[in-house]
CSV table of C-alpha atoms in Angstrom, one decimal:
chain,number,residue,atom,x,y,z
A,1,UNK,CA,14.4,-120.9,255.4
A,2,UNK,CA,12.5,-120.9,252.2
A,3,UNK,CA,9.6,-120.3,253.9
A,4,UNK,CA,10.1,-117.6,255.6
A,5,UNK,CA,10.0,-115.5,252.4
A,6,UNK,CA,13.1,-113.7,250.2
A,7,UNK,CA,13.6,-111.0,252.4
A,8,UNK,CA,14.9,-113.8,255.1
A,9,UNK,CA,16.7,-115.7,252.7
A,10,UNK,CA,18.6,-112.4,251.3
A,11,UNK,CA,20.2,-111.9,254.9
A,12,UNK,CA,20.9,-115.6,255.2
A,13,UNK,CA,22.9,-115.6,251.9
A,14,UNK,CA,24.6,-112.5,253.3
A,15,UNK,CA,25.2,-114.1,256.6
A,16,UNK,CA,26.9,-117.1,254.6
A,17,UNK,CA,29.1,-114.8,252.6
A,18,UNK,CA,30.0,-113.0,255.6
A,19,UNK,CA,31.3,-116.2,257.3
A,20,UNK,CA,33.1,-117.1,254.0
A,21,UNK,CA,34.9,-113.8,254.2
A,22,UNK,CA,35.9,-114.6,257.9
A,23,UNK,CA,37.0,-118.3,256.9
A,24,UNK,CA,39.1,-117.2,254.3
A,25,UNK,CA,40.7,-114.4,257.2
A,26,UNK,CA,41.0,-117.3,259.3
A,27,UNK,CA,43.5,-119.6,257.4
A,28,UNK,CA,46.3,-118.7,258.5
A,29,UNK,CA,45.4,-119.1,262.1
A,30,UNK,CA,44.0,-122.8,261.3
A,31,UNK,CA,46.9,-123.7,259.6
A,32,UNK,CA,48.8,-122.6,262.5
A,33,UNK,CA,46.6,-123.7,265.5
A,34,UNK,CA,46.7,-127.3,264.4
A,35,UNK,CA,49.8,-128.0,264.3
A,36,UNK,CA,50.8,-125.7,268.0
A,37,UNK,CA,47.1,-127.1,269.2
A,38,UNK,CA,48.2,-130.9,268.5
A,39,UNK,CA,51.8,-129.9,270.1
A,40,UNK,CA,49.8,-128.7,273.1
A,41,UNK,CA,47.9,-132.2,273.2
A,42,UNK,CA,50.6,-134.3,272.5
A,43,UNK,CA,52.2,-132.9,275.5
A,44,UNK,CA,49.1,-133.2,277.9
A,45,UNK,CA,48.9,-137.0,276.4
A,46,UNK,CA,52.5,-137.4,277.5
A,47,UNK,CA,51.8,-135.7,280.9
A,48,UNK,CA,49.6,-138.7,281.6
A,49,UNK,CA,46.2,-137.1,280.8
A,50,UNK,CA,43.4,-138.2,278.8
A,51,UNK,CA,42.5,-136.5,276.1
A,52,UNK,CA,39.2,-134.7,277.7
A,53,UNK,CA,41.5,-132.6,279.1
A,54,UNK,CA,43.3,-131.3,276.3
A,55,UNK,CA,39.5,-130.5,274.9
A,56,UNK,CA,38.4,-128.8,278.3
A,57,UNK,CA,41.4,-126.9,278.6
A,58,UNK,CA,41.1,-125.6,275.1
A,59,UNK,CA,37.9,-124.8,275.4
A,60,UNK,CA,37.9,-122.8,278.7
A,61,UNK,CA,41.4,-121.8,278.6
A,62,UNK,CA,42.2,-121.2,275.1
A,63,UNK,CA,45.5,-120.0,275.4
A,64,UNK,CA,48.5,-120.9,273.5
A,65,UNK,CA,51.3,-120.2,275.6
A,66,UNK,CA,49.5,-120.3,279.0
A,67,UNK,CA,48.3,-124.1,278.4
A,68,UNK,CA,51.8,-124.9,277.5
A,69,UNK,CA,52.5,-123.7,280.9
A,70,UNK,CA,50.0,-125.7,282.3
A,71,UNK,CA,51.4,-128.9,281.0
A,72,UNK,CA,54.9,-127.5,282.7
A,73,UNK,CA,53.8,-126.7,285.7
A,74,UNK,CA,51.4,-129.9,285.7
A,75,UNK,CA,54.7,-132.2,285.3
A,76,UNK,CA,56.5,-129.9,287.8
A,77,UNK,CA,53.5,-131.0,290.2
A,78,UNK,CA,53.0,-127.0,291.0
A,79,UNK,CA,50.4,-125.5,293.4
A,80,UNK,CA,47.0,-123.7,292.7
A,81,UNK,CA,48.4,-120.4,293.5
A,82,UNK,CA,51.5,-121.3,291.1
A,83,UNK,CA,49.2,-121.9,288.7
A,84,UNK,CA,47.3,-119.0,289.4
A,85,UNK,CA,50.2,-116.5,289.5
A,86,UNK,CA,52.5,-117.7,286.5
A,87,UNK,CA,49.0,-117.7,284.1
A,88,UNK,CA,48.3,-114.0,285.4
A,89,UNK,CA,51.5,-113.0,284.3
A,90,UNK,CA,52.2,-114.8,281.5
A,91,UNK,CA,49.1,-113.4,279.8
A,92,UNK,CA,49.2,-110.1,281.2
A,93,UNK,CA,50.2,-108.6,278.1
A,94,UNK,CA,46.5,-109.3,277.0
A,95,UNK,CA,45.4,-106.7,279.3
A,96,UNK,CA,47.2,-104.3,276.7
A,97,UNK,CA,45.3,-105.9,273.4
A,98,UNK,CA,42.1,-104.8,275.5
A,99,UNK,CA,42.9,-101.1,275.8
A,100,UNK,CA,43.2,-100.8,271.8
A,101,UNK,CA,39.8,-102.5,271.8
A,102,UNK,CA,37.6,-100.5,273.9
A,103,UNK,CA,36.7,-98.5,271.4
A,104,UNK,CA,36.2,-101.2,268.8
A,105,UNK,CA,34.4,-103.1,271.4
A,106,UNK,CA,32.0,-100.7,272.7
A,107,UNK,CA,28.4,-101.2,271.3
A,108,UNK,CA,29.2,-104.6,269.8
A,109,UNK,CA,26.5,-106.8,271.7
A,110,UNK,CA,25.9,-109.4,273.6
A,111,UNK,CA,29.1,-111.2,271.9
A,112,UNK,CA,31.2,-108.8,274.1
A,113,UNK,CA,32.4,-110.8,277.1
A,114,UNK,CA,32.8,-114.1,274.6
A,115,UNK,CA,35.2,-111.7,272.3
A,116,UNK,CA,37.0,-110.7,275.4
A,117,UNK,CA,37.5,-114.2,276.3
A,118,UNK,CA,38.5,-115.7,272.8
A,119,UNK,CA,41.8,-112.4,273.0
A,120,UNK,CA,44.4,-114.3,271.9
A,121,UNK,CA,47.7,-113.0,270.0
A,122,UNK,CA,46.2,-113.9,266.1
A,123,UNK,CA,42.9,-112.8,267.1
A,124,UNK,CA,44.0,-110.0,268.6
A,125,UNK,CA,46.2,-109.2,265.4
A,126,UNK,CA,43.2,-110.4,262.6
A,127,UNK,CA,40.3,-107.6,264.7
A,128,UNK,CA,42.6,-105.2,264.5
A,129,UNK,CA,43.6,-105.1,261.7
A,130,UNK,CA,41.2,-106.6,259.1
A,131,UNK,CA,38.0,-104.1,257.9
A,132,UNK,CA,34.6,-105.2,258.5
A,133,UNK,CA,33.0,-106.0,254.7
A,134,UNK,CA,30.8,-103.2,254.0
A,135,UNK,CA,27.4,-103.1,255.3
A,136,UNK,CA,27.7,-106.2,257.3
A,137,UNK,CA,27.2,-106.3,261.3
A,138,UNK,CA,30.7,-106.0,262.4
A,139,UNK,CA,29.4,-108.3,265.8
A,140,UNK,CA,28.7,-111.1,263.9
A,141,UNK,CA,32.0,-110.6,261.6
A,142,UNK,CA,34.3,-110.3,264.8
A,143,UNK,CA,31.9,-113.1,266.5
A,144,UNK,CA,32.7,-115.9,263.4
A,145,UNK,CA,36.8,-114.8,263.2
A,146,UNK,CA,37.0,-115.3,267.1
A,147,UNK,CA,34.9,-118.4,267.2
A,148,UNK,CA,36.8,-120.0,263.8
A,149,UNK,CA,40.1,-119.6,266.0
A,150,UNK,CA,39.0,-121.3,268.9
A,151,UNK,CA,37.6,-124.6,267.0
A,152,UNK,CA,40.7,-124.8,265.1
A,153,UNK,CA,42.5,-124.7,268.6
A,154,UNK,CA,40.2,-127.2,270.0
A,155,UNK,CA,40.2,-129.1,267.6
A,156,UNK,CA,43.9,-129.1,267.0
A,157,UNK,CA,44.6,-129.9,270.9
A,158,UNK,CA,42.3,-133.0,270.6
A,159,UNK,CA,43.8,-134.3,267.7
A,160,UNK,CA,47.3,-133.9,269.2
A,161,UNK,CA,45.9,-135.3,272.3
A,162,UNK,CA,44.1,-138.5,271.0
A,163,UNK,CA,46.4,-139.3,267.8
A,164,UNK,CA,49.5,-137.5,268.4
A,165,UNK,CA,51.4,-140.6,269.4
A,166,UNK,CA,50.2,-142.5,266.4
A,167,UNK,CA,50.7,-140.1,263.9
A,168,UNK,CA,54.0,-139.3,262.8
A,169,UNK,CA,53.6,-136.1,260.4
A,170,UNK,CA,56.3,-134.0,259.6
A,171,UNK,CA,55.2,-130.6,260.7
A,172,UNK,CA,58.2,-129.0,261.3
A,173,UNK,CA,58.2,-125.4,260.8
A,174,UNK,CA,54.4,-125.2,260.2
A,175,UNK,CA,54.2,-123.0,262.9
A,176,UNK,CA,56.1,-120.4,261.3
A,177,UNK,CA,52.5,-119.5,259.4
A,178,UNK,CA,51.8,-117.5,262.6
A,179,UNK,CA,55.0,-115.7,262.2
A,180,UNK,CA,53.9,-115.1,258.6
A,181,UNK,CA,50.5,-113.7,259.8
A,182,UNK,CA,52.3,-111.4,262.0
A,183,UNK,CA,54.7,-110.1,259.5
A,184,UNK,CA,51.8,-109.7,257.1
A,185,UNK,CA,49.7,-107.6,259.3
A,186,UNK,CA,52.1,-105.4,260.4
A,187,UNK,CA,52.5,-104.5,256.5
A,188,UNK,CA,49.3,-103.9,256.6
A,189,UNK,CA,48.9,-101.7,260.1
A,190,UNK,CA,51.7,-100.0,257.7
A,191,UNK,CA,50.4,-99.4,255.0
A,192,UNK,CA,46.7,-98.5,256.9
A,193,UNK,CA,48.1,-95.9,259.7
A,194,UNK,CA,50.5,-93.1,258.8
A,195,UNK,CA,52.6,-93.7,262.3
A,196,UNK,CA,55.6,-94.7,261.7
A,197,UNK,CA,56.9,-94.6,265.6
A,198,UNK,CA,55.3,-97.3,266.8
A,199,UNK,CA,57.2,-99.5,264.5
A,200,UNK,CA,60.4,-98.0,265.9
A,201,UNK,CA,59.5,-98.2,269.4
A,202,UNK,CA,58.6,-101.7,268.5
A,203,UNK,CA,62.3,-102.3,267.1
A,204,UNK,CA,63.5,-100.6,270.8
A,205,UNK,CA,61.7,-102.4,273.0
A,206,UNK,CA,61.8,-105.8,271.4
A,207,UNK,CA,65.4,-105.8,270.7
A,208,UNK,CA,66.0,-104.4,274.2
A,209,UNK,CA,63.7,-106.6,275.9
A,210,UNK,CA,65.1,-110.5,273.8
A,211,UNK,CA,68.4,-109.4,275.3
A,212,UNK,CA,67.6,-108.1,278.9
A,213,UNK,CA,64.6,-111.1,279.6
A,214,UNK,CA,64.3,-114.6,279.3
A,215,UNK,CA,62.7,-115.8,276.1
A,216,UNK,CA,59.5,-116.5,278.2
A,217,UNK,CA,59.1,-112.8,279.7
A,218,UNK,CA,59.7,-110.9,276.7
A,219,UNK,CA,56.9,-110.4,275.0
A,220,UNK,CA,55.2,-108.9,277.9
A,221,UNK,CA,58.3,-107.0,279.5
A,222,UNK,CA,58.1,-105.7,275.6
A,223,UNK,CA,55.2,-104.3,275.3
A,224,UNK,CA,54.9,-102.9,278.6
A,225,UNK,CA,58.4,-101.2,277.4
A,226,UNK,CA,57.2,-99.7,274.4
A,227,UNK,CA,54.0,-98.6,276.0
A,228,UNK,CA,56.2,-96.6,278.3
A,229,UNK,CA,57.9,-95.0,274.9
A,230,UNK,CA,54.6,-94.3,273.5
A,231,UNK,CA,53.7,-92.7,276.2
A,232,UNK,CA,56.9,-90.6,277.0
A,233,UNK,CA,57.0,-89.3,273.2
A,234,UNK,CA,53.4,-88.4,273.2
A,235,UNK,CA,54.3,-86.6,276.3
A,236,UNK,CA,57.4,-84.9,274.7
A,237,UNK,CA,55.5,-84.2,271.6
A,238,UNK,CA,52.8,-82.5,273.9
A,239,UNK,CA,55.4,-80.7,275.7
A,240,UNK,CA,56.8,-79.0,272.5
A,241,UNK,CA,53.7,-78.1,271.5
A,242,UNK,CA,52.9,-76.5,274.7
A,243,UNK,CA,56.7,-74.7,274.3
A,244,UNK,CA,55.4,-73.6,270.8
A,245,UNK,CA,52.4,-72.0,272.2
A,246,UNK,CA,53.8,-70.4,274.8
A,247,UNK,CA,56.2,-68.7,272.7
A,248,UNK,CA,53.9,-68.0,269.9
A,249,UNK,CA,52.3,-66.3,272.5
A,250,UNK,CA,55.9,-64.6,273.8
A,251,UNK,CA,56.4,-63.9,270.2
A,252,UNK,CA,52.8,-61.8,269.7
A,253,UNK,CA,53.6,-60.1,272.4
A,254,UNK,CA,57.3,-59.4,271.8
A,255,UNK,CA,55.9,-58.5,268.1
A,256,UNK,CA,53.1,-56.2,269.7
A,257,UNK,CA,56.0,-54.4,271.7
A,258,UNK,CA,57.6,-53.8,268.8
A,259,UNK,CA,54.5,-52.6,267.2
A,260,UNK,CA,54.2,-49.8,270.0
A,261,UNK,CA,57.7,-48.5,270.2
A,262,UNK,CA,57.7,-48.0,266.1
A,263,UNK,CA,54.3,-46.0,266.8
A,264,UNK,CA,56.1,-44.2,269.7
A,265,UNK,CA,59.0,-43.9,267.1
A,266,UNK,CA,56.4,-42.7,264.4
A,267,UNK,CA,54.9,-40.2,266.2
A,268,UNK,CA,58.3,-38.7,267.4
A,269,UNK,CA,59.4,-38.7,263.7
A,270,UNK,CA,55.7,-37.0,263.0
A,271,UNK,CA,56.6,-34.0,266.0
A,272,UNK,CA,59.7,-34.0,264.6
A,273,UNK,CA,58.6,-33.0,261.3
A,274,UNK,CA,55.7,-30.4,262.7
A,275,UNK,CA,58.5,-29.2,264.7
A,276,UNK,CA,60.9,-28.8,261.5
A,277,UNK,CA,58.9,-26.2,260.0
A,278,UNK,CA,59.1,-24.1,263.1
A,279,UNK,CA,62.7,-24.5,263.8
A,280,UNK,CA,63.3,-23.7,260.3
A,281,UNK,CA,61.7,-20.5,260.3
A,282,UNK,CA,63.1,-19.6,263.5
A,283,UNK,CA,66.7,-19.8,262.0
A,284,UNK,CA,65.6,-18.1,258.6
A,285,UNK,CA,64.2,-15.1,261.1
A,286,UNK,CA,67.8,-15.2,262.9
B,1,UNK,CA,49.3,-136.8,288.7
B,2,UNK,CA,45.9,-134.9,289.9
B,3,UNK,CA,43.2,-136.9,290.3
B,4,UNK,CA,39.9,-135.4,288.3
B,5,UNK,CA,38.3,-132.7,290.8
B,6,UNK,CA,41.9,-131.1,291.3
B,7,UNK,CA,42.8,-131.5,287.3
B,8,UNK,CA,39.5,-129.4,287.1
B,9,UNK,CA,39.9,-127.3,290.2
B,10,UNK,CA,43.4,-126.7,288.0
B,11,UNK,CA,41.4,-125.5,284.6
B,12,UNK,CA,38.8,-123.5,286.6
B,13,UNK,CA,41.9,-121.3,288.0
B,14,UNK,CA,43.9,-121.1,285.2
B,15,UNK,CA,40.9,-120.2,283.0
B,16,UNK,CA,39.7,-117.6,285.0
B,17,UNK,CA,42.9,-116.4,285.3
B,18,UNK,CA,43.0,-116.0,281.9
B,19,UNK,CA,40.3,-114.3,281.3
B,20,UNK,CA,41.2,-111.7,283.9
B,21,UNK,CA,44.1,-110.6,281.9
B,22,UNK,CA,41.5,-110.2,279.0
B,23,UNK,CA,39.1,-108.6,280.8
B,24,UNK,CA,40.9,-105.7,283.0
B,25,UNK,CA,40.7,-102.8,280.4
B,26,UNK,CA,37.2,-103.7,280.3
B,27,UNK,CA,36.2,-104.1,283.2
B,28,UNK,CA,38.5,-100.8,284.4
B,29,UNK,CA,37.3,-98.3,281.8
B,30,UNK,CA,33.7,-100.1,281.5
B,31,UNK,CA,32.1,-97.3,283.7
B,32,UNK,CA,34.7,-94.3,283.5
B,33,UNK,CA,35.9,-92.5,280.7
B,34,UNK,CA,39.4,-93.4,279.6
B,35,UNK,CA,42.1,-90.7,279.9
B,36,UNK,CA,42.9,-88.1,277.1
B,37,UNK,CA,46.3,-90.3,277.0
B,38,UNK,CA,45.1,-93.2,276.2
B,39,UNK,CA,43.2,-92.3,273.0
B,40,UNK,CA,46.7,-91.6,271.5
B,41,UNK,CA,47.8,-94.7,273.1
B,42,UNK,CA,45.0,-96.7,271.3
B,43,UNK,CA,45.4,-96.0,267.9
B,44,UNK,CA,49.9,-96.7,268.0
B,45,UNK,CA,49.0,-100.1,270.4
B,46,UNK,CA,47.9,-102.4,267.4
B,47,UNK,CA,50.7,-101.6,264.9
B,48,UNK,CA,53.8,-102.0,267.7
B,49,UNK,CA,52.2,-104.7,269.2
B,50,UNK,CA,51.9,-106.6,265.8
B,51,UNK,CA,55.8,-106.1,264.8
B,52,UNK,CA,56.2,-107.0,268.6
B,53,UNK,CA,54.7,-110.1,267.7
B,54,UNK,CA,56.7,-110.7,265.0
B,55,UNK,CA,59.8,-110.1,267.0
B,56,UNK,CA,58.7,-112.4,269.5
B,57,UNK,CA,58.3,-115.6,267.1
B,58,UNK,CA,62.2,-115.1,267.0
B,59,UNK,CA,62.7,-115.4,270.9
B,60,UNK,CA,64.0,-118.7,270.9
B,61,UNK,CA,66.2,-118.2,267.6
B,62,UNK,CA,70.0,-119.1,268.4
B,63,UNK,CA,72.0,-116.4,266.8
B,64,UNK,CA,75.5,-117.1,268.1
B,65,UNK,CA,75.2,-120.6,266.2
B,66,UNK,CA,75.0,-121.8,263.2
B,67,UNK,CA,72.3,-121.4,260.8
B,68,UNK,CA,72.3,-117.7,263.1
B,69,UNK,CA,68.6,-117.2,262.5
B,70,UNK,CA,69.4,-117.1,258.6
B,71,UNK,CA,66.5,-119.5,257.8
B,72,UNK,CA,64.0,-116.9,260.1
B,73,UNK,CA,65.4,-113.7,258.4
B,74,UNK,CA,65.7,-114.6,255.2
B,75,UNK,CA,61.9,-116.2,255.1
B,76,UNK,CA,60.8,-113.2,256.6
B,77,UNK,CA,62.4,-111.3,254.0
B,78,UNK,CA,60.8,-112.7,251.3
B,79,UNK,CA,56.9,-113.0,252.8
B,80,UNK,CA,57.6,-108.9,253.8
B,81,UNK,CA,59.4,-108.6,250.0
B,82,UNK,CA,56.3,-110.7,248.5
B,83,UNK,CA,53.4,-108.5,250.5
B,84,UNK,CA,54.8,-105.3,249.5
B,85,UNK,CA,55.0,-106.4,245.9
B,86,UNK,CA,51.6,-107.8,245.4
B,87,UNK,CA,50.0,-107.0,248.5
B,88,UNK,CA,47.8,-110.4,248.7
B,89,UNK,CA,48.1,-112.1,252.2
B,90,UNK,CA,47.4,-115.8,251.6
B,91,UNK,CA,50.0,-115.6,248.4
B,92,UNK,CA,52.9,-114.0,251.6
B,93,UNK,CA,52.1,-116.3,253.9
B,94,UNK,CA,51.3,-119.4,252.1
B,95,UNK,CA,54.8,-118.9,250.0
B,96,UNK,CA,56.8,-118.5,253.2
B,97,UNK,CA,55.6,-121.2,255.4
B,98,UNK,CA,56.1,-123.4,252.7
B,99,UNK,CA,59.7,-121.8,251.9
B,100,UNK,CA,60.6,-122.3,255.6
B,101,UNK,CA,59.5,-125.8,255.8
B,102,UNK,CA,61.4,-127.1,253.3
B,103,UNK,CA,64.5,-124.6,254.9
B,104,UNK,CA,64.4,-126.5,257.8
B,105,UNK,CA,63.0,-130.0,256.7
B,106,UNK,CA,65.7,-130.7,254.5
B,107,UNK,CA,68.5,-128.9,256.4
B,108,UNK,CA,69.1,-126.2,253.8
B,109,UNK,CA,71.9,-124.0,255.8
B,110,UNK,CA,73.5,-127.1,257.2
B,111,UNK,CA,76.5,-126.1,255.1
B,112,UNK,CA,77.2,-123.1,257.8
C-alpha cells in the first residue's frame, strides 16, 4: 500500500471510512441476524443436519423466512416442487423491493446480480433508505451494507447450528431490533419524502391483510394490496386532473362565448347609440 | 432425512428459487422501458413497504390475550417517540430492544 504512493493510500483511507460508515448502518441488522440466524441453525441442528448445512444454506439461500421454511418442510419430508413452490411464493414480495430499485440499481456495476441476490427485508429497507456519503462510489457503499448482512446471517446460522444446543443465552426479544430498524426507517422515509399516502395505504392494507390472511401470507398478500391502492389513487388522481383539464378547457371556451355575445351585445349597444341620434332628430322634426 | 446429494439438490432449488423472486423486475424491465406508472409507483414503494414491515413484525402478536400486544405497542411508541425527538437511529433502536427485552424477560405485564 505504502508503496504505491499517497494518491493510493488517500482512496484506501476513504475506502476504510466508507466501510466504517456502512458497519455502523449495519448494526442493527447484526444484532438482529444473530440471534434469528442462530434460531434458524438451532432448528436445522434439531432437524438432524450438520451444521454445513446451516452455512450452505445461508450462504446460497440467505433468506430469513424462506430457510425457516425449509427446516419445515424438511421435517415435513416435502417434495422438490413443494419446495420449489412454497419458496416462490413466500418470497414473492421481493419481486416488489426490485421494482423500487431499478432505478437505484441501474449503472451500479458488476456488483449488480450479487445486490439482487443479497434482497432481503433489512437490506432492502437500509438501500432504500440510507444516503450514499458524499463523493463516495455508491457500488461499493451498497456492495459492503449487503455483504455485512449476509456474514452476520452466516455467521449467526452457524453459530446457532454448531453451539445452539450448548449455549443457553437468554435472547428473548432480541429480535425485536429488526422491528426497531423498521420503525426507524419508516421515520426516516417520513421525514425524507413528502407522501404521506403510502403510509395510509400501508395502515389499509396491513390491517386488512393480518385479519383476512394467515400470519405467514400477509406480508405479501399486503403489499400486493397496497400496490393495487397506489396504483388505483394514482389513477384517480390522474383522472381528476384529466377532469380539470377538460373543463379548464370547457371553461375557456364557455368564457370565449361569453366574450363574443358581450361583443355582439357591445356592438348592438354601439348601433344603438348611432341610431339614437337619428331617431332623436326624427322625433324633434315631428 | 435426505441423504447429501438430495439435501443439496434441496438448497440448489430453493436458492434459485429465491433468487427468482429477486431477480424478476430485473430481469422484466432489464431491456424495456418501464411504464409511465411505475415511476409513481417507485418512489411510494419504499416508504409503504417499510411501515408494512413494521406491521408485519406484529403478525404473530396475540391481541385477544393478555399482555394484548401492550409490550409491542408501547415499545414501539417509545423508539417512534425517541426518533422523532432526537432523530439518532442507534440511540431509537438500541433503547427499545433493550426496553423490550427486559418487558418480556422479566414478565413486566404479567399483572394483566
Amino acid at each position: 500500500m505504502a508503496r504505491n504512493g499517497e494518491k493510493k493510500k488517500g482512496a484506501g483511507d476513504q475506502n476504510k471510512d466508507l466501510f466504517t460508515i456502512a458497519f455502523k448502518t449495519t448494526i442493527p441488522v447484526l444484532l438482529g441476524y444473530i440471534p434469528l440466524g442462530m434460531a434458524f441453525g438451532f432448528l436445522l441442528d434439531g432437524a438432524g443436519y450438520h451444521w454445513i448445512y446451516a452455512f450452505i444454506m445461508s450462504l446460497f439461500v440467505y433468506a430469513g423466512s424462506g430457510q425457516f421454511l425449509a427446516v419445515a418442510l424438511l421435517s415435513a419430508g416435502a417434495g422438490l416442487t413443494e419446495f420449489a413452490i412454497a419458496t416462490l411464493l413466500l418470497n414473492f414480495r421481493h419481486a416488489f423491493y426490485g421494482l423500487s430499485l431499478l432505478e437505484k440499481f441501474s449503472g451500479i456495476g458488476r456488483v449488480k446480480p450479487y445486490l439482487i441476490f443479497a434482497l432481503t427485508d433489512e437490506t432492502y429497507a437500509l438501500l432504500t433508505t440510507t444516503d450514499v456519503p458524499q463523493s463516495s462510489s455508491k457500488s461499493k457503499f451498497y456492495f459492503y451494507i449487503a455483504a455485512l448482512d449476509h456474514l452476520y446471517w452466516i455467521a449467526g446460522s452457524v453459530l446457532g447450528a454448531a453451539l445452539g444446543s450448548v449455549l443457553d443465552l437468554n435472547l428473548d426479544g432480541m429480535s425485536f431490533v429488526l422491528t426497531a430498524l423498521f420503525v426507524v426507517l419508516t421515520i426516516e422515509q417520513y421525514f425524507s419524502s413528502e407522501a404521506r399516502f403510502p403510509f395510509i395505504a400501508a395502515v389499509g392494507a396491513g390491517a386488512l391483510s393480518l385479519i383476512l390472511f394467515s400470519s405467514d401470507n400477509m406480508l405479501l398478500a399486503s403489499i400486493i394490496l397496497g400496490t393495487l391502492i397506489l396504483i388505483g389513487r394514482e389513477k384517480s388522481i390522474q383522472r381528476t386532473q384529466k377532469k380539470q383539464e377538460m373543463q379548464k378547457i370547457q371553461i375557456t371556451e364557455k368564457s370565449q362565448k361569453i366574450q363574443g355575445v358581450l361583443e355582439i351585445q357591445n356592438g348592438i349597444r354601439s348601433i344603438d347609440t348611432s341610431i339614437q341620434p337619428v331617431e332623436d332628430k326624427i322625433k324633434e322634426e315631428n | 432425512m435426505l441423504d447429501t446429494l438430495q439435501m443439496l439438490i434441496t438448497v440448489a432449488v430453493i436458492a434459485l428459487a429465491t433468487f427468482t423472486t429477486r431477480a424478476l423486475p430485473f430481469l422484466f424491465f432489464g431491456s424495456r422501458e418501464p411504464p409511465a406508472m411505475l415511476a409513481v409507483i417507485e418512489k411510494n414503494l419504499p416508504p409503504m413497504i417499510l411501515l408494512l414491515l413494521v406491521i408485519y413484525c406484529l403478525k404473530d402478536v396475540q391481541w385477544l390475550t393478555a399482555p394484548y400486544g401492550i409490550p409491542e405497542l408501547f415499545t414501539i411508541g417509545v423508539v417512534a417517540g425517541l426518533h422523532f425527538w432526537k432523530r439518532n437511529a442507534m440511540l431509537s433502536i438500541f433503547t427499545g430492544t433493550v426496553l423490550y427485552m427486559v418487558l418480556v424477560q422479566f414478565n413486566f405485564f404479567s399483572f394483566l
